[in-house]
Amino acid sequence: MPSPTVKKAASAKPKRRLSKKRFILLTILTVFILGAGTAVGIVLSIAAKAPQFNPRILTNTDQSSIIYDKDGNQIGVIHASQNRENATSQEIPDQVKKAFVAVEDSRFYDHFGLDPIGIARALYQDLSGNKLQGASTITVQLARNAFLTPEQTLTRKIQEAALALKLERLYTKDEILTMYLNRIYFGESAYGIKAAAQTYFGKPLKDLDMGEIAMLAGLPQAPSAYDPYVNPDKARYRRTVVLGILRDDKIISQADYDKYKDAPFSYVDKMKEENKNPQAGNMPNVQVSYKYPGFVSYVLHELEDKYNISPDAIFSGGLKIYTTVDSKIQQAAESAYADPNNFPKDVHGNPVQSAMVVMDPKDGSIRAMIGGRNYTSAMDFNRAWQAVRQPGSSAKPLTVYAPALAKGGYFPGTVLDNMPVQYPGGDGKIWAPVNFDTPTQGWTGMMTMREAIRNSVNVYAVKLLDKIGVDYGWQFAKDQFGLPLEDRDKVLSLALGSESVSVLDMVSSYTAFPSGGLLPQRHSVLMVKDKNGATLVDNTNVEKKRILTPQVAYVMNDMLRTVVTSGTGTNAQFGNWAVAGKTGTTSLDDNKVGQGLRDAWFMGYTPDYVGGVWMGLDQSNSKYHLTSDTYGGDKPAKLWKKVMMVAHEGLPVKTQFDRPSGISTITYDTESGLAPSSLTPSQFISHDIAISGALPTGTSNVWVQMDVCAVTGLLPGPNTTQTISKVCLNITR
């Protein structure tokens, strides 16, 4: 029987294997889809948590910020709801609107609140490391200023975008632009375009010319940096940039560009000359309630300038601002400044101005600040940090003595001669520095560094700066102490304090001495929290820069202690405290003593606090100046003492500055600064400290033994009958 036929099953279609390339592409696509979905979910979740949209906030602010002292006591409430003057759309000239759109958001009328082109450009510039501009539209800026805190996070960026889209849906472009121009901050406490026009030009919006409009349009990018009251050169540069944009966009002509690019800031110059607050009379209903206006003014400046917290957030963001002010010290300073007996008068019997700063050298905390006599508002001109003056001899430790010790080869017994000297001046004339007491005391010959510091001898300081090098002293004071020196200060008169600095600059620099050579970062803000409790600023651990060795700092402390114990600053000594300091007085003409005085300074410190006091006139000239008997060691030192006595109440008395290792006591010849020779008379042998390893080398060679006339004590002459052997000083001057 034949076998049954078995039908062969059709073979199954072979499976197609997934190629490696296809697998990778599908994996990427899957991850992208899942990731995109997840990202969208996250974005929607974040956007949903954006602050509740409240139209009233766009035209009003109602969240006060609170300021506290270092102990957590409330010292002020700031609220900006009345510190802005809204303008209607009809009041804002079309040229103003066009200028701001051109500068801030050129596609404002084309986008929907977000600008994809701007975002792409900003992303490209971020990736290329050449970030020139951001992607924030005018709508986004309005949303940020009105509803959000100043933190820089992805979450906030997403919420900004969500709020911007809502604004675009509810309002017209003109309404958004008008609200933006009414909310934006222009510096100098001016909120809104209407207040800004009054602040910088003293005129209503309708009267602004294109140069003035250009300056205002350039301010929002960086109000502090481009403030013509503070930085006229930068303001002028920024205005020129904006004028170029307006010209290129055909908003103004080339003739307009040429006409306005060099226009003076006439109103600003007038207000500065009269030392008036630019906001005077413009904002009568400001809701600001606080103590210590001089200190608070600097806090507001620091928040904006250093920590980039917008003024809207500061004044209406519900911030909790914890500061470094010590109410006990600040109140002592306020009381001292309220007493007219603490201040001298000018040559016409008029009261003079003054400013004071007290700082903790351990961490750079500003404990007190007085911006001027009769200082009543944080909007007033603050002489403690906004005014710059010549510090006179109070700068010598920063520009001459500390740099010399740091360079090596010098010590308190280093000898130079206090005799006339001449230097070629930059104008082709001869510059011959003199001492304040030269007309009455004459020239005193050889002297030590300690004596020169004690008695504030000018000629010694100039000669020492010449020896160490003007460039070296200038660079050290600028880079190490942080003084705001300019190239024009790179001259020998730097030794006499011809540069321009603020009281705050000086106090900050002096903290390096009692801190053992560490320069802490100065600050008035300890911590800032937003309305939700998030920390925006934390200065509980500030940066400290090593600028001097502990040994150099100690030698400076020891020499400046002499100024207070037996020199020009004796009026500053109180109790058994170790007090060190330096006086400073400037003349109208540095080359002519007794021609009128401009400024009187006292810079003083203990191991616990550094303080600086300036007294003088806002504008000094041959007619209006200080009297000839006004000097840094008098009224400034006495006022410093009154405040510091209160500051040190309850603290353990420190009679000395901490002495580090590496300090030696040496014996030296006071006429040469070298080791005494066998001929050095005993009365010319002294002792002082020096940094180990930097001791003077060599033996004194200024003494010789020679025969002199027994009668006259002079060199033998033709009529000399008898001589004796005598040790004489052999110095050729």
Short mmCIF file of N, CA, C and O in Angstrom, two decimals, residues 212-261:
data_model
loop_
_atom_site.label_atom_id
_atom_site.label_comp_id
_atom_site.label_asym_id
_atom_site.label_seq_id
_atom_site.Cartn_x
_atom_site.Cartn_y
_atom_site.Cartn_z
N GLU A 212 16.77 113.47 24.70
CA GLU A 212 16.29 113.12 26.03
C GLU A 212 15.51 111.80 26.00
O GLU A 212 15.64 110.96 26.90
N ILE A 213 14.73 111.62 24.95
CA ILE A 213 14.00 110.35 24.80
C ILE A 213 14.98 109.20 24.66
O ILE A 213 14.79 108.12 25.26
N ALA A 214 16.04 109.40 23.91
CA ALA A 214 17.05 108.36 23.71
C ALA A 214 17.71 107.97 25.03
O ALA A 214 17.96 106.80 25.30
N MET A 215 18.00 108.98 25.87
CA MET A 215 18.62 108.66 27.14
C MET A 215 17.70 107.84 28.02
O MET A 215 18.10 106.86 28.64
N LEU A 216 16.42 108.21 28.05
CA LEU A 216 15.46 107.46 28.86
C LEU A 216 15.28 106.05 28.32
O LEU A 216 15.17 105.09 29.09
N ALA A 217 15.27 105.90 27.01
CA ALA A 217 15.11 104.58 26.41
C ALA A 217 16.30 103.68 26.70
O ALA A 217 16.18 102.45 26.69
N GLY A 218 17.45 104.27 26.97
CA GLY A 218 18.63 103.48 27.26
C GLY A 218 18.78 103.09 28.71
O GLY A 218 19.60 102.22 29.04
N LEU A 219 18.02 103.70 29.60
CA LEU A 219 18.18 103.46 31.04
C LEU A 219 17.69 102.10 31.53
O LEU A 219 18.34 101.49 32.39
N PRO A 220 16.55 101.57 31.07
CA PRO A 220 16.03 100.34 31.67
C PRO A 220 17.00 99.16 31.64
O PRO A 220 16.93 98.29 32.50
N GLN A 221 17.89 99.11 30.67
CA GLN A 221 18.84 98.00 30.61
C GLN A 221 19.70 97.91 31.86
O GLN A 221 19.98 96.83 32.38
N ALA A 222 20.12 99.07 32.39
CA ALA A 222 20.94 99.11 33.61
C ALA A 222 20.84 100.51 34.21
O ALA A 222 21.71 101.35 33.98
N PRO A 223 19.78 100.77 34.98
CA PRO A 223 19.56 102.13 35.50
C PRO A 223 20.72 102.69 36.31
O PRO A 223 21.05 103.86 36.19
N SER A 224 21.35 101.86 37.12
CA SER A 224 22.47 102.36 37.94
C SER A 224 23.69 102.64 37.09
O SER A 224 24.37 103.65 37.27
N ALA A 225 23.99 101.73 36.16
CA ALA A 225 25.20 101.87 35.35
C ALA A 225 25.13 103.09 34.45
O ALA A 225 26.14 103.76 34.21
N TYR A 226 23.94 103.41 33.93
CA TYR A 226 23.80 104.51 32.97
C TYR A 226 23.18 105.76 33.58
O TYR A 226 22.71 106.64 32.87
N ASP A 227 23.19 105.85 34.89
CA ASP A 227 22.64 107.01 35.59
C ASP A 227 23.54 108.23 35.36
O ASP A 227 24.70 108.25 35.78
N PRO A 228 23.05 109.28 34.69
CA PRO A 228 23.90 110.45 34.43
C PRO A 228 24.29 111.21 35.69
O PRO A 228 25.26 111.96 35.67
N TYR A 229 23.56 111.01 36.79
CA TYR A 229 23.94 111.65 38.04
C TYR A 229 25.20 111.02 38.63
O TYR A 229 25.97 111.66 39.32
N VAL A 230 25.40 109.74 38.32
CA VAL A 230 26.52 109.00 38.90
C VAL A 230 27.59 108.68 37.86
O VAL A 230 28.78 108.82 38.11
N ASN A 231 27.17 108.25 36.67
CA ASN A 231 28.10 107.84 35.61
C ASN A 231 27.80 108.59 34.31
O ASN A 231 27.31 108.01 33.35
N PRO A 232 28.10 109.89 34.25
CA PRO A 232 27.75 110.66 33.05
C PRO A 232 28.41 110.15 31.78
O PRO A 232 27.79 110.20 30.71
N ASP A 233 29.63 109.66 31.87
CA ASP A 233 30.30 109.15 30.66
C ASP A 233 29.60 107.91 30.12
O ASP A 233 29.39 107.78 28.90
N LYS A 234 29.23 107.00 31.02
CA LYS A 234 28.52 105.80 30.59
C LYS A 234 27.13 106.15 30.07
O LYS A 234 26.64 105.53 29.11
N ALA A 235 26.49 107.12 30.72
CA ALA A 235 25.17 107.55 30.27
C ALA A 235 25.25 108.14 28.87
O ALA A 235 24.39 107.89 28.01
N ARG A 236 26.29 108.92 28.63
CA ARG A 236 26.48 109.54 27.32
C ARG A 236 26.74 108.47 26.25
O ARG A 236 26.20 108.54 25.13
N TYR A 237 27.54 107.46 26.61
CA TYR A 237 27.82 106.37 25.68
C TYR A 237 26.54 105.60 25.35
O TYR A 237 26.26 105.30 24.18
N ARG A 238 25.76 105.29 26.37
CA ARG A 238 24.53 104.54 26.15
C ARG A 238 23.55 105.35 25.30
O ARG A 238 22.89 104.80 24.41
N ARG A 239 23.45 106.63 25.54
CA ARG A 239 22.57 107.48 24.73
C ARG A 239 22.99 107.44 23.26
O ARG A 239 22.15 107.38 22.36
N THR A 240 24.29 107.49 23.01
CA THR A 240 24.79 107.44 21.64
C THR A 240 24.42 106.13 20.96
O THR A 240 24.04 106.10 19.79
N VAL A 241 24.52 105.02 21.70
CA VAL A 241 24.13 103.72 21.15
C VAL A 241 22.65 103.74 20.77
O VAL A 241 22.26 103.28 19.68
N VAL A 242 21.81 104.26 21.66
CA VAL A 242 20.38 104.29 21.39
C VAL A 242 20.07 105.21 20.21
O VAL A 242 19.25 104.87 19.34
N LEU A 243 20.74 106.35 20.15
CA LEU A 243 20.54 107.25 19.01
C LEU A 243 20.89 106.55 17.70
O LEU A 243 20.23 106.75 16.67
N GLY A 244 21.92 105.72 17.73
CA GLY A 244 22.29 104.97 16.53
C GLY A 244 21.20 103.99 16.12
O GLY A 244 20.92 103.83 14.92
N ILE A 245 20.59 103.35 17.10
CA ILE A 245 19.48 102.43 16.80
C ILE A 245 18.31 103.20 16.20
O ILE A 245 17.71 102.76 15.20
N LEU A 246 17.98 104.32 16.78
CA LEU A 246 16.86 105.14 16.29
C LEU A 246 17.14 105.66 14.88
O LEU A 246 16.24 105.73 14.04
N ARG A 247 18.38 106.01 14.62
CA ARG A 247 18.76 106.48 13.27
C ARG A 247 18.63 105.34 12.27
O ARG A 247 18.07 105.52 11.18
N ASP A 248 19.15 104.18 12.63
CA ASP A 248 19.11 103.04 11.71
C ASP A 248 17.68 102.59 11.43
O ASP A 248 17.40 102.05 10.35
N ASP A 249 16.79 102.79 12.40
CA ASP A 249 15.38 102.42 12.21
C ASP A 249 14.55 103.56 11.61
O ASP A 249 13.32 103.48 11.56
N LYS A 250 15.23 104.61 11.15
CA LYS A 250 14.58 105.75 10.48
C LYS A 250 13.63 106.51 11.40
O LYS A 250 12.72 107.21 10.94
N ILE A 251 13.83 106.39 12.72
CA ILE A 251 13.00 107.15 13.65
C ILE A 251 13.52 108.57 13.78
O ILE A 251 12.76 109.51 13.99
N ILE A 252 14.83 108.72 13.69
CA ILE A 252 15.45 110.05 13.65
C ILE A 252 16.37 110.12 12.44
O ILE A 252 16.73 109.10 11.84
N SER A 253 16.76 111.32 12.10
CA SER A 253 17.66 111.53 10.96
C SER A 253 19.11 111.54 11.43
O SER A 253 19.40 111.60 12.63
N GLN A 254 20.02 111.52 10.45
CA GLN A 254 21.44 111.64 10.78
C GLN A 254 21.72 112.98 11.44
O GLN A 254 22.55 113.08 12.35
N ALA A 255 21.00 114.00 11.01
CA ALA A 255 21.18 115.34 11.60
C ALA A 255 20.79 115.33 13.07
O ALA A 255 21.45 115.95 13.91
N ASP A 256 19.69 114.61 13.40
CA ASP A 256 19.28 114.50 14.81
C ASP A 256 20.34 113.75 15.62
O ASP A 256 20.65 114.12 16.75
N TYR A 257 20.87 112.69 15.02
CA TYR A 257 21.92 111.92 15.70
C TYR A 257 23.10 112.81 16.03
O TYR A 257 23.60 112.82 17.16
N ASP A 258 23.56 113.56 15.06
CA ASP A 258 24.71 114.46 15.26
C ASP A 258 24.39 115.55 16.28
O ASP A 258 25.26 115.97 17.05
N LYS A 259 23.15 115.99 16.29
CA LYS A 259 22.75 117.09 17.18
C LYS A 259 22.72 116.66 18.64
O LYS A 259 23.14 117.42 19.53
N TYR A 260 22.25 115.44 18.90
CA TYR A 260 21.99 115.05 20.29
C TYR A 260 23.07 114.17 20.92
O TYR A 260 23.10 114.02 22.15
N LYS A 261 23.97 113.58 20.13
CA LYS A 261 24.90 112.62 20.72
C LYS A 261 25.87 113.25 21.71
O LYS A 261 26.38 112.57 22.60
#
